[in-house]
Short mmCIF file of C-alpha atoms in Angstrom, two decimals:
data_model
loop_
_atom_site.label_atom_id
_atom_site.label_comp_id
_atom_site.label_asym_id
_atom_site.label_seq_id
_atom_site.Cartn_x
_atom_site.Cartn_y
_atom_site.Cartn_z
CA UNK A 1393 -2.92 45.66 -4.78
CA UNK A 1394 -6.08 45.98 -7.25
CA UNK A 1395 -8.65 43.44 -7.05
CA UNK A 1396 -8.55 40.87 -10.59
CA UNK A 1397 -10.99 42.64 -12.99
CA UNK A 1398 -13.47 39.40 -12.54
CA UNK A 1399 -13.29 39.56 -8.62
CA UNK A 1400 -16.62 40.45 -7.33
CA UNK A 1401 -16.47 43.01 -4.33
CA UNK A 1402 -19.16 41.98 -1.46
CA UNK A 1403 -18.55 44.23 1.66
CA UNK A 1404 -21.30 45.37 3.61
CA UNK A 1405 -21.19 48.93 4.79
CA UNK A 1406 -22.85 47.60 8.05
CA UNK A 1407 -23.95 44.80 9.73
CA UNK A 1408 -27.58 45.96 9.06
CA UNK A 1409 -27.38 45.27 5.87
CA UNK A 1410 -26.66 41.14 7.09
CA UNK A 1411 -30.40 41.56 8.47
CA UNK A 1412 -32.25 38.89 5.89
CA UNK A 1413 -30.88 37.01 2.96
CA UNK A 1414 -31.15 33.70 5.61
CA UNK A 1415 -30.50 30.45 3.96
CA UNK A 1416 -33.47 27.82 3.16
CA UNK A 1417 -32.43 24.33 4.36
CA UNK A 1418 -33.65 21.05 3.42
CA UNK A 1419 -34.50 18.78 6.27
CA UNK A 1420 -33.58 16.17 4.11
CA UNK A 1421 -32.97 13.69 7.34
CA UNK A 1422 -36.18 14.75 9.43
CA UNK A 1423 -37.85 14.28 5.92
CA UNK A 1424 -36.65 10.97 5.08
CA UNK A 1425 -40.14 9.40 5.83
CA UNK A 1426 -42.00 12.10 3.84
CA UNK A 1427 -42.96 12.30 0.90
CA UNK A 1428 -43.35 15.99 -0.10
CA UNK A 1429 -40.07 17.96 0.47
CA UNK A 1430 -39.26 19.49 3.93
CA UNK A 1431 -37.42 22.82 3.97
CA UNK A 1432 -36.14 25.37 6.78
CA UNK A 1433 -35.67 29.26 6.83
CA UNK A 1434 -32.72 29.48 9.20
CA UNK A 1435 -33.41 32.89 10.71
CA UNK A 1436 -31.35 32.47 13.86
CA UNK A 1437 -28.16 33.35 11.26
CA UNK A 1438 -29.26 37.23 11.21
CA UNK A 1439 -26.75 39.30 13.46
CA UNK A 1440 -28.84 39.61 16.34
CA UNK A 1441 -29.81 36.10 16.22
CA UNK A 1442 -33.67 35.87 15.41
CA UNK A 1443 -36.22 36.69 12.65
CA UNK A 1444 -36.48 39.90 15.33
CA UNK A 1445 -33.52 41.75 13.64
CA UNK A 1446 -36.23 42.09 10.44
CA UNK A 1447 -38.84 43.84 12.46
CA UNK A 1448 -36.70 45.94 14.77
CA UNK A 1449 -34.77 47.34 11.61
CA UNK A 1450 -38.42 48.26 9.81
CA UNK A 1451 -39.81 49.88 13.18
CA UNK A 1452 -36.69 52.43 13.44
CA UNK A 1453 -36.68 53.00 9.49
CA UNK A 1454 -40.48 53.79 10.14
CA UNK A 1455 -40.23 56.08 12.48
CA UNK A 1456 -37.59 57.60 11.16
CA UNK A 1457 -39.84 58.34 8.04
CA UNK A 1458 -43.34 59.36 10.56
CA UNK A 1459 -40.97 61.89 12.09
CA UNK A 1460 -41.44 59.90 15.27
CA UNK A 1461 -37.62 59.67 15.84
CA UNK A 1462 -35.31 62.09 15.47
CA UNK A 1463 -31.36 62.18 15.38
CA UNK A 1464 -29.93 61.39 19.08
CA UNK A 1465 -33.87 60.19 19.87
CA UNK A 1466 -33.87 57.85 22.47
CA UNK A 1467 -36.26 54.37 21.56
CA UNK A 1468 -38.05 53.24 25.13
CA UNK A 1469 -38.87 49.53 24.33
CA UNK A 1470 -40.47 46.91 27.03
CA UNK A 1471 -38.54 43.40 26.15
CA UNK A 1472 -37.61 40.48 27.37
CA UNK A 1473 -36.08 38.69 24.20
CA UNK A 1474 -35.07 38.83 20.20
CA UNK A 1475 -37.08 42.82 20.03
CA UNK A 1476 -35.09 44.30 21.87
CA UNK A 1477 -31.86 43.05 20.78
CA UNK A 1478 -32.68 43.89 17.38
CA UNK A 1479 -33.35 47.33 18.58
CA UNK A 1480 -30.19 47.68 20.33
CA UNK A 1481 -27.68 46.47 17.82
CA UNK A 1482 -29.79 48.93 14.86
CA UNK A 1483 -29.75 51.78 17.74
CA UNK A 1484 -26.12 51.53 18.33
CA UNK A 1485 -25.37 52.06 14.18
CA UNK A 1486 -28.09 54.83 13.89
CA UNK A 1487 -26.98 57.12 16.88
CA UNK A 1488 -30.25 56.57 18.82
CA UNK A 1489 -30.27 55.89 22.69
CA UNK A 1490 -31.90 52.72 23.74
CA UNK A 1491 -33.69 51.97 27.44
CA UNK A 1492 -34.71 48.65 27.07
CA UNK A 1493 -37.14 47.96 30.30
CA UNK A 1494 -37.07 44.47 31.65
CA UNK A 1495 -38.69 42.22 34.10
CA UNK A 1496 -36.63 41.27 36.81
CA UNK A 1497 -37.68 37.28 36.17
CA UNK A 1498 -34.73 37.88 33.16
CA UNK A 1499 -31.74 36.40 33.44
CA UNK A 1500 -28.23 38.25 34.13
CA UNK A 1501 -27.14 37.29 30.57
CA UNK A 1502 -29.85 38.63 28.58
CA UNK A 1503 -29.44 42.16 30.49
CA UNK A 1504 -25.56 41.81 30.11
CA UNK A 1505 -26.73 40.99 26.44
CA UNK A 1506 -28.48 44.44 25.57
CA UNK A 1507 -25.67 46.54 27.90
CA UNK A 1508 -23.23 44.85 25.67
CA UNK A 1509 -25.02 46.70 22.21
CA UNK A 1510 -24.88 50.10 24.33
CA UNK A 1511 -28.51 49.74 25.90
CA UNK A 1512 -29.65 51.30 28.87
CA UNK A 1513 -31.68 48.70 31.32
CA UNK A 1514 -34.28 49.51 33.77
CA UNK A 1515 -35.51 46.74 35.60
CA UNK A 1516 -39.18 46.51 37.12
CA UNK A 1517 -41.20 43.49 38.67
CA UNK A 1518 -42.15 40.97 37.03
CA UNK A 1519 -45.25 39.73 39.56
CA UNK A 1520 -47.87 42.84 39.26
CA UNK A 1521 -50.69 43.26 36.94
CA UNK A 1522 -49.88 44.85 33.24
CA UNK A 1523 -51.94 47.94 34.14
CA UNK A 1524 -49.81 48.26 37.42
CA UNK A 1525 -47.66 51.72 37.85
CA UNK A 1526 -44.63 49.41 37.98
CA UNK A 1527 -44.95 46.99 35.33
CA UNK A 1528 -42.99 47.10 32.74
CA UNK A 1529 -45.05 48.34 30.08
CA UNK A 1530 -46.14 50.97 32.54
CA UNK A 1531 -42.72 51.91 33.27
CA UNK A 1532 -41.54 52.06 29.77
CA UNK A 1533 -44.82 54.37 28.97
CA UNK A 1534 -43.54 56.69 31.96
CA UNK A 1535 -40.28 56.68 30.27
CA UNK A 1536 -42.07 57.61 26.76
CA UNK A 1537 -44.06 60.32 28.01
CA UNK A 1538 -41.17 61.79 30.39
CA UNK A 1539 -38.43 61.57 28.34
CA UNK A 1540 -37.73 64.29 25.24
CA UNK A 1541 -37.69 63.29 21.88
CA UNK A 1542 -38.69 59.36 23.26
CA UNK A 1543 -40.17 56.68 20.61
CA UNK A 1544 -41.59 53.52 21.84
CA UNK A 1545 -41.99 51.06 18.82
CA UNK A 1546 -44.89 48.40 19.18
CA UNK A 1547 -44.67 45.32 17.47
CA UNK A 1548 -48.21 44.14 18.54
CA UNK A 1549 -49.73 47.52 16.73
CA UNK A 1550 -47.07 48.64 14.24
CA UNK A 1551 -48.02 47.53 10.49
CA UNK A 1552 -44.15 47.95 9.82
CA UNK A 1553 -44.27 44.42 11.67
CA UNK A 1554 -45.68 42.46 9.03
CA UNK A 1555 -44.75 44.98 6.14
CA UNK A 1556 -41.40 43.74 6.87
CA UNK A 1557 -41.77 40.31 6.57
CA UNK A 1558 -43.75 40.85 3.34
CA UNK A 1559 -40.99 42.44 1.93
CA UNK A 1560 -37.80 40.72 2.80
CA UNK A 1561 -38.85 37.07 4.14
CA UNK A 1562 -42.09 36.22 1.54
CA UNK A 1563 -39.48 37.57 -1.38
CA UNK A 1564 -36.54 35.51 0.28
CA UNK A 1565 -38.65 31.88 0.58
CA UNK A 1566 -40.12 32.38 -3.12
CA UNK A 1567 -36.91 32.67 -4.84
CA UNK A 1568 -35.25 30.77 -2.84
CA UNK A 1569 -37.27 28.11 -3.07
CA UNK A 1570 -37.92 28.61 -6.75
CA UNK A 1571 -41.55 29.17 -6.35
CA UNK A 1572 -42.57 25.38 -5.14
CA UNK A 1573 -43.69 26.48 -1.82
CA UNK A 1574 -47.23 24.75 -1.65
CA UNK A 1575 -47.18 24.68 2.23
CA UNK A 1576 -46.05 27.37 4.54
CA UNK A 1577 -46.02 26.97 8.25
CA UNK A 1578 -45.24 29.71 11.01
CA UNK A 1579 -45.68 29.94 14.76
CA UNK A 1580 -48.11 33.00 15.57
CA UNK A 1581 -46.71 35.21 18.03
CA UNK A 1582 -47.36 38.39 17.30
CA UNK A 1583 -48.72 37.37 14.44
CA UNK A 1584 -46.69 39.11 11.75
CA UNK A 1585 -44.24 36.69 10.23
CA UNK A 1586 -47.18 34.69 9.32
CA UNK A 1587 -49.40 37.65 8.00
CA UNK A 1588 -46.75 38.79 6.19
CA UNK A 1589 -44.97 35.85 4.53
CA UNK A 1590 -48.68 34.46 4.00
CA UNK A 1591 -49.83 37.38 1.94
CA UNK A 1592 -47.07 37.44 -0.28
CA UNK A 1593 -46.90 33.85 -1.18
CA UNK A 1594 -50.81 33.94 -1.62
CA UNK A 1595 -49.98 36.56 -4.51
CA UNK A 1596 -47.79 34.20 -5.68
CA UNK A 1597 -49.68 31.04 -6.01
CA UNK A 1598 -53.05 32.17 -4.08
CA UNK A 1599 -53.29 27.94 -3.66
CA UNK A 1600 -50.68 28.08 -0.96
CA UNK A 1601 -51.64 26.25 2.52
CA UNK A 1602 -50.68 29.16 5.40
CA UNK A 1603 -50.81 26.94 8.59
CA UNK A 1604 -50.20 28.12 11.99
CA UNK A 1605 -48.50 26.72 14.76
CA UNK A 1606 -49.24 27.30 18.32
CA UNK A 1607 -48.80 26.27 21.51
CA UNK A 1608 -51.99 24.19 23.92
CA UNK A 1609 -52.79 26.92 25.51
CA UNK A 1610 -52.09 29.92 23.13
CA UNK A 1611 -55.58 32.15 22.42
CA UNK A 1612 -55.45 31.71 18.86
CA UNK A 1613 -56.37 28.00 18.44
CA UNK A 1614 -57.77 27.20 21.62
CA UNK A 1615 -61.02 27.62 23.90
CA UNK A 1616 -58.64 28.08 27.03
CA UNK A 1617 -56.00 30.31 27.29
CA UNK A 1618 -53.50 28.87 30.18
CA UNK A 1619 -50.08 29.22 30.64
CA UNK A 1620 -47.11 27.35 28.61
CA UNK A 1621 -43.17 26.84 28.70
CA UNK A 1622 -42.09 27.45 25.03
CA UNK A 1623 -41.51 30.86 24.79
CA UNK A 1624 -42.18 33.54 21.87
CA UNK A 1625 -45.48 31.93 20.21
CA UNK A 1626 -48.94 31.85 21.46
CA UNK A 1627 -50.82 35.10 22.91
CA UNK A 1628 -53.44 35.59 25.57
CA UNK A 1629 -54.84 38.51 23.13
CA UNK A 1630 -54.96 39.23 19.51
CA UNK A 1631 -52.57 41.39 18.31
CA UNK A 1632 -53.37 43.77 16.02
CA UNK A 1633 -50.25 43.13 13.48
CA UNK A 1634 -51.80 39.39 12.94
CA UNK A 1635 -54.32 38.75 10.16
CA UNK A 1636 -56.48 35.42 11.13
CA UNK A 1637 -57.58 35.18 7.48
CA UNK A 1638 -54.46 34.48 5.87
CA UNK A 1639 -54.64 31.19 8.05
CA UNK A 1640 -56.08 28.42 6.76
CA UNK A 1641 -55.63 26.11 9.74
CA UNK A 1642 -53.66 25.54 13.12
CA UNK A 1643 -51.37 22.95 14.42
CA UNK A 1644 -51.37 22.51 17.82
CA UNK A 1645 -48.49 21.65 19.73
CA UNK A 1646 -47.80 20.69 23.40
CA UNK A 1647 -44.67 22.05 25.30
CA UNK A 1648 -43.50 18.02 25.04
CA UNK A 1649 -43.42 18.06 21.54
CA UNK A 1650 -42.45 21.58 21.05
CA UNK A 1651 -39.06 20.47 23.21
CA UNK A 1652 -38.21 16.83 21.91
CA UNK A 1653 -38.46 18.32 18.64
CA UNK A 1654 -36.19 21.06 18.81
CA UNK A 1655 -33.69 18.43 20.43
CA UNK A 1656 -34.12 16.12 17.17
CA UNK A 1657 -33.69 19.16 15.35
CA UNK A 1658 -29.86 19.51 17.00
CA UNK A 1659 -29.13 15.78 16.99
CA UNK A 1660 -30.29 15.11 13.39
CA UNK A 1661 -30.04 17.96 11.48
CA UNK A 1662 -27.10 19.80 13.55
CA UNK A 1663 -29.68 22.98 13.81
CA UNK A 1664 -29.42 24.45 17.47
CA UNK A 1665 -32.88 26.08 17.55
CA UNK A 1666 -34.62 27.55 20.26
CA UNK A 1667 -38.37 25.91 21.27
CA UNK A 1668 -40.86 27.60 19.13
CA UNK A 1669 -38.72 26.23 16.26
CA UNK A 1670 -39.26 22.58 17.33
CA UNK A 1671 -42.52 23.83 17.68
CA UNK A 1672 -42.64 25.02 13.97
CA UNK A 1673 -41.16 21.79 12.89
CA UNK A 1674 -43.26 19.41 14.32
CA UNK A 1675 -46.34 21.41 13.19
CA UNK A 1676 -44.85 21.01 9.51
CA UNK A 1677 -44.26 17.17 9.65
CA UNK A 1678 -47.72 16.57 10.99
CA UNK A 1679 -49.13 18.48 8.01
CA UNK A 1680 -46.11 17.04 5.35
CA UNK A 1681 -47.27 13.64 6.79
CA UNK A 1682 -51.07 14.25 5.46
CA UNK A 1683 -49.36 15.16 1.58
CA UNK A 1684 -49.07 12.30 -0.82
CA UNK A 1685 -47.42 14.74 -3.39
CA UNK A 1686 -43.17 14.56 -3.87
CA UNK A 1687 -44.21 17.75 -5.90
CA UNK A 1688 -45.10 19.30 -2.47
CA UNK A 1689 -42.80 21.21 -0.92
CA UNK A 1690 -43.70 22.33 2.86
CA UNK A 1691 -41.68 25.29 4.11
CA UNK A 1692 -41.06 26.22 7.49
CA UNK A 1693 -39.84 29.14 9.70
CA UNK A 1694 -37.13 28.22 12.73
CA UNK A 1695 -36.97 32.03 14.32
CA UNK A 1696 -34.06 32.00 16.20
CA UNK A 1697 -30.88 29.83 17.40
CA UNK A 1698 -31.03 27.92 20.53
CA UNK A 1699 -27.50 29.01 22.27
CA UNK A 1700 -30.37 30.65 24.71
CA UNK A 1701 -32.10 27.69 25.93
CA UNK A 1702 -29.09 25.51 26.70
CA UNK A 1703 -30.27 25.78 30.53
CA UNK A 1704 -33.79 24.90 29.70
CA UNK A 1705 -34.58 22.68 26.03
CA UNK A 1706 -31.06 21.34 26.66
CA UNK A 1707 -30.52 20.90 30.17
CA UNK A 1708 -31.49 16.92 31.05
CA UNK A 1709 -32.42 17.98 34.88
CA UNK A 1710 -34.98 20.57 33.42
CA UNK A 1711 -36.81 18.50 31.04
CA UNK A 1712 -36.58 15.92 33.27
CA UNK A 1713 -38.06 18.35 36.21
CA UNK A 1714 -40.95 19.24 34.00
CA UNK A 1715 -41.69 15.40 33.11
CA UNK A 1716 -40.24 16.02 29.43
CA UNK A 1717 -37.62 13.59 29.59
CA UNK A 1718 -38.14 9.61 31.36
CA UNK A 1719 -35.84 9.44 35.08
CA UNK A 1720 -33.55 8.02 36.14
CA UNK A 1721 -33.83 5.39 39.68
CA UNK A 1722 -31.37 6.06 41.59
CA UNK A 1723 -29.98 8.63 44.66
CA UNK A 1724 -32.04 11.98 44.56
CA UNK A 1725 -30.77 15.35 44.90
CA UNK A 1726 -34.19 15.39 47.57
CA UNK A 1727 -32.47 12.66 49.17
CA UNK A 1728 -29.69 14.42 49.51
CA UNK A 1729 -30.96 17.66 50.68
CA UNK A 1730 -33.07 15.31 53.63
CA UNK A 1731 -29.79 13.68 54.67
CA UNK A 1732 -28.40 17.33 55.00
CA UNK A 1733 -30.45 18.47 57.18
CA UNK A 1734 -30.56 14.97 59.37
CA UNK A 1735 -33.41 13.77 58.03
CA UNK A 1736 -35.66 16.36 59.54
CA UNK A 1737 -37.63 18.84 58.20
CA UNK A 1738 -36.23 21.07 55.30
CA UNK A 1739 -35.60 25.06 56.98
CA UNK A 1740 -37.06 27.64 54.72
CA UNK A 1741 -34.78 28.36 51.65
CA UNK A 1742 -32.34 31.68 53.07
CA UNK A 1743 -32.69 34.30 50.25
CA UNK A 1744 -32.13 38.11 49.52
CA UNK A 1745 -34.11 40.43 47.12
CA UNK A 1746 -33.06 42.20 44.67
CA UNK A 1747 -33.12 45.77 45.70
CA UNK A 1748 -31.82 44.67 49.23
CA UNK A 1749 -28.37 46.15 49.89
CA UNK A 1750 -25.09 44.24 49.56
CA UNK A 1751 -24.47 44.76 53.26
CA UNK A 1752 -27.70 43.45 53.96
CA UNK A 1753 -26.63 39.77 51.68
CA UNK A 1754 -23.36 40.15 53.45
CA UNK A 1755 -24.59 40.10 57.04
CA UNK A 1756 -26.87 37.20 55.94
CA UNK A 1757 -24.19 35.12 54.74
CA UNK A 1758 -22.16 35.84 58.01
CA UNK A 1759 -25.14 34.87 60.46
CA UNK A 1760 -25.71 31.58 58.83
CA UNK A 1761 -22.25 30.54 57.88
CA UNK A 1762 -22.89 29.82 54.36
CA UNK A 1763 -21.29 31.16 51.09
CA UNK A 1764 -23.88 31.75 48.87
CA UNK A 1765 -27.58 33.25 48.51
CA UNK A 1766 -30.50 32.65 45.60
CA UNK A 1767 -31.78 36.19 44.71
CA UNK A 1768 -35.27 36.51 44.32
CA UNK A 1769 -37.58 39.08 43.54
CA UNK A 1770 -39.43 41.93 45.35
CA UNK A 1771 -42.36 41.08 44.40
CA UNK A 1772 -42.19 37.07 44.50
CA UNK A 1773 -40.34 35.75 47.11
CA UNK A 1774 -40.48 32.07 45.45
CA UNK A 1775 -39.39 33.63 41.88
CA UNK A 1776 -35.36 33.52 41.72
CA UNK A 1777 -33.90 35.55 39.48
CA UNK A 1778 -30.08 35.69 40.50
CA UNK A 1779 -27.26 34.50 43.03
CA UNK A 1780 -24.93 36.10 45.02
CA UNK A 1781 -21.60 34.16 46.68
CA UNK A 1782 -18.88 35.11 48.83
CA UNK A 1783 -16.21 35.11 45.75
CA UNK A 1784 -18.25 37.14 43.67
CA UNK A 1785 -18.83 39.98 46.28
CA UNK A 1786 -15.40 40.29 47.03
CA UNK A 1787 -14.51 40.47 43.44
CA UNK A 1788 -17.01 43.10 43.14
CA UNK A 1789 -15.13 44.85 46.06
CA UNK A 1790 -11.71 44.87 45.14
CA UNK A 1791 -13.53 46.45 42.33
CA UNK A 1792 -15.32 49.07 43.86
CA UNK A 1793 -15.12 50.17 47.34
CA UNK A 1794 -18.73 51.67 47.44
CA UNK A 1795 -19.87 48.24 46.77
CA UNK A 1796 -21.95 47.93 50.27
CA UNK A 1797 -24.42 50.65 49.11
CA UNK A 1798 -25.52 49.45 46.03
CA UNK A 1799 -28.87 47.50 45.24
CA UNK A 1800 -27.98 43.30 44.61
CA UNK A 1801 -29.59 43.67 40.88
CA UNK A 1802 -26.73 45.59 40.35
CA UNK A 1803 -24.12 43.03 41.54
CA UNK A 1804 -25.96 39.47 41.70
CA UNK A 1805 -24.90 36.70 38.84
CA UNK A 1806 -26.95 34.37 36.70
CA UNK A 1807 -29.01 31.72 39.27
CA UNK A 1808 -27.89 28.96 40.15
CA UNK A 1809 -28.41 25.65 38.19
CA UNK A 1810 -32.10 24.72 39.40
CA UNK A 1811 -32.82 20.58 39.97
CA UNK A 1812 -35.66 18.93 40.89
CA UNK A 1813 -35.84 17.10 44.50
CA UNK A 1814 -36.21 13.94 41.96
CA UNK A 1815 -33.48 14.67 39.92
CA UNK A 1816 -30.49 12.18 40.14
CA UNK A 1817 -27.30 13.25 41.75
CA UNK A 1818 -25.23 11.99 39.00
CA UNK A 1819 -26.82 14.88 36.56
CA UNK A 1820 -26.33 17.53 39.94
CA UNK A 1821 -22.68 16.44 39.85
CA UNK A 1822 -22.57 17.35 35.59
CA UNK A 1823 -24.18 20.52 36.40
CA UNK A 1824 -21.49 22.08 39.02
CA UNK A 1825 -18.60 20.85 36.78
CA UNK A 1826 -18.99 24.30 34.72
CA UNK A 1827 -17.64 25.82 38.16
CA UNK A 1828 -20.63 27.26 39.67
CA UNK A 1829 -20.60 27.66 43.74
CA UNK A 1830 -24.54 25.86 44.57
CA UNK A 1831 -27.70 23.98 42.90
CA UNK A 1832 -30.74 25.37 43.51
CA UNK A 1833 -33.26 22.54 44.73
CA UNK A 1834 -36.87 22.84 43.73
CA UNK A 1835 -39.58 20.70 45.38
CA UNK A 1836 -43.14 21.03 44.38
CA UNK A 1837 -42.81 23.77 41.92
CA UNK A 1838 -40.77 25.73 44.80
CA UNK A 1839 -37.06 26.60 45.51
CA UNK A 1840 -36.73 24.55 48.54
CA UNK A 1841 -32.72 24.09 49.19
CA UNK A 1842 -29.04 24.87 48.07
CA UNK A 1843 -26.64 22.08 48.00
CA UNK A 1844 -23.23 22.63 47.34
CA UNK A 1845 -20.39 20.40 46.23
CA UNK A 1846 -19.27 19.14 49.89
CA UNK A 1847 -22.99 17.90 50.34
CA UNK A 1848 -23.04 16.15 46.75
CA UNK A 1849 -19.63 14.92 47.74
CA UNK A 1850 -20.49 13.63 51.62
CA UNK A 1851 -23.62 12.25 49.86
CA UNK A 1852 -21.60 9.92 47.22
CA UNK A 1853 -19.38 9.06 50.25
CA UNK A 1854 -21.84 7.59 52.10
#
């Protein structure tokens, strides 16, 4: 059956060519108090996810054009986040072989994430010094140098970074928003979206206010660099993709703000954005809130979708364990994990690493009588990066017989659901209803305990 001779045809011929075109979004309820408009770049709606997909796309294309890849090249890429995804998913259309080389801090899901586009994943620890042999930028420059026809793209050094944003996002926001962008406000990670965007609107309207926002902490608008919880903004060193001139001023935002806000952003706006977009927003409605203008029209960047961060921005016991959220009096999970052990002093926390054997987790669990163990890392016993149980090892086994050989990285799931010893056993009880075996109880910035559901339970008994 022929199309009608007005239908218009829109197929893609791949899902690269959904990278860009993201939607601009009033924040017409955010705004309400505001007088100059308040408007959203909704970039967690490219395939991958994140504003990433843009910059991963440009660095292949480029080195496709340097000469730097080849057809069947492999791309060697150190990641922990939106990067490498991008690089996957435009690797697996392209032909090109993708090791993605992770610390072993990341989650099971974000490695099952990158397997699941055809990725390779090496994983190397997370606690030794960048220029250490087995970091993993180290690792991934081993991998460069040792492997033929290898490519590692660099998004702190490549100019394809911002050239990317100055051709597709800048273009996008102008027409979109008919040319009445007067303010434009970006985190500053590695600096590109905001070099780029910011250069093309300046050509524009060279009147346009480029504000960054950045974490307390972050080296660009701060005296001390120290460490913060949002994740994907800031830097402890200047990039060299990142312009500082295009900025006209910073926003500052603490990890507090950059949270609640991305919250709000979910419960008013029904946007499910990860941190550094309530980061972004809350920069933009300090500076909308200095604008006596409705002529003005403040624009803003939300990177990527929050679907990532439900364990963390959206998890009540986290923000709570971090002092983001107000508790609740009542029973602790501390008080629980006391009564456990009779009111006596807590044992140490019973754990396996994760290049230990299976047989060596198996024996464990059979000494001790218990069902389940945290995984942490090599490098760091007090850094957990996984969990192993009873059920999920003999799943594995019926699976494979060889199973007792193999490392636990290869095997262990995602961690447990980590509470605070102040957390309220009412939100422990919410947490294992998604079927998981333990909780993982932190005290003093620690793992300190497991409790399962038969403590919870004895506890409410009581």
């Amino acid at each position: 059956m022929e199309a009608a001779p007005d239908t218009v045809v829109d197929i893609k011929e791949s899902i690269l060519d959904a990278v860009g075109e993201t939607p601009l979004v009033r924040l017409s309820r955010l705004g309400r108090p505001l007088k100059p408009q308040l408007v959203a770049k909704i970039e967690a709606l490219n395939p991958g996810g994140s504003i990433k997909d843009r910059v991963a796309l440009a660095l292949i294309e480029a080195a496709e054009r340097d000469g730097h890849l080849k057809p069947g090249g492999t791309i060697v890429e150190p990641t922990s986040g939106n990067t490498g995804t991008g690089l996957a998913i435009a690797a697996s259309l392209k032909g090109y072989r993708v090791i993605a080389v992770m610390p072993d801090k990341m989650s099971k899901e974000k490695i099952d994430l990158l397997r699941a586009y055809g990725a390779e994943v090496v994983v190397a620890p997370t606690e030794v010094p960048p220029d250490s042999p087995e970091s993993y930028y180290r690792v991934a420059d081993r991998l460069s140098q040792e492997i033929p026809g290898a490519y590692q793209p660099n998004q702190y050094r490549h100019q394809a970074n911002p050239e990317a944003h100055y051709r597709t996002t800048g273009p996008e926001l102008w027409r979109q928003s008919g040319g009445q962008v007067t303010h434009f406000v970006a985190g500053v990670g590695t600096g590109g979206t905001i070099t780029g965007v910011g250069r093309y609107l300046r050509e524009q309207n060279p009147g346009v206010s480029i504000i960054g926002a950045d974490p307390v902490g972050s080296i660009y608008s701060g005296d001390e660099v120290k460490p913060y919880l949002v994740e994907g903004v800031g830097e402890d060193f200047w990039p060299e993709t990142y312009d500082p001139t295009i900025v006209d001023r910073y926003v500052t935002v603490t990890d507090k703000d950059a949270f609640l806000w991305t919250r709000r952003l979910a419960e008013r706006e029904g946007i499910l954005a990860g941190g550094s977009c309530g980061l972004a927003v809350y920069a933009a409605y300090q500076v909308a809130r200095e604008i006596d203008d409705p002529a003005a029209m403040v624009a803003v960047i939300l990177p990527d979708g929050g679907r990532s961060y439900l364990s963390k921005v959206f998890n009540d016991a986290w923000m709570r364990q971090y002092g983001f959220l107000e508790r609740d009096t009542e029973l602790t999970v501390g008080d629980v994990l006391h009564r456990k052990h009779d009111e006596g002093e807590i044992p140490p926390l019973l754990t396996v690493a994760t290049h230990a054997k299976v047989r060596d987790a198996v024996a464990l669990l059979h000494e001790h009588r218990v069902s389940q163990l945290p995984v942490v890392s090599d490098h760091d016993a007090q850094t957990v990066v996984g969990s192993v149980s009873e059920r999920g090892l003999l799943r594995h086994a019926m699976d494979d017989a060889a199973l007792l050989g193999a490392d636990i990285v290869e095997v262990m799931e995602a961690p447990f659901p980590a509470v605070s010893a102040e957390d309220g056993v009412r939100e422990a009880v919410e947490l294992l209803a998604d079927r998981r075996e333990a909780l993982l109880v932190n005290m003093d910035g620690r793992a300190a305990g497991i409790l399962t559901r038969a403590d919870l339970l004895e506890s409410l008994a009581r």
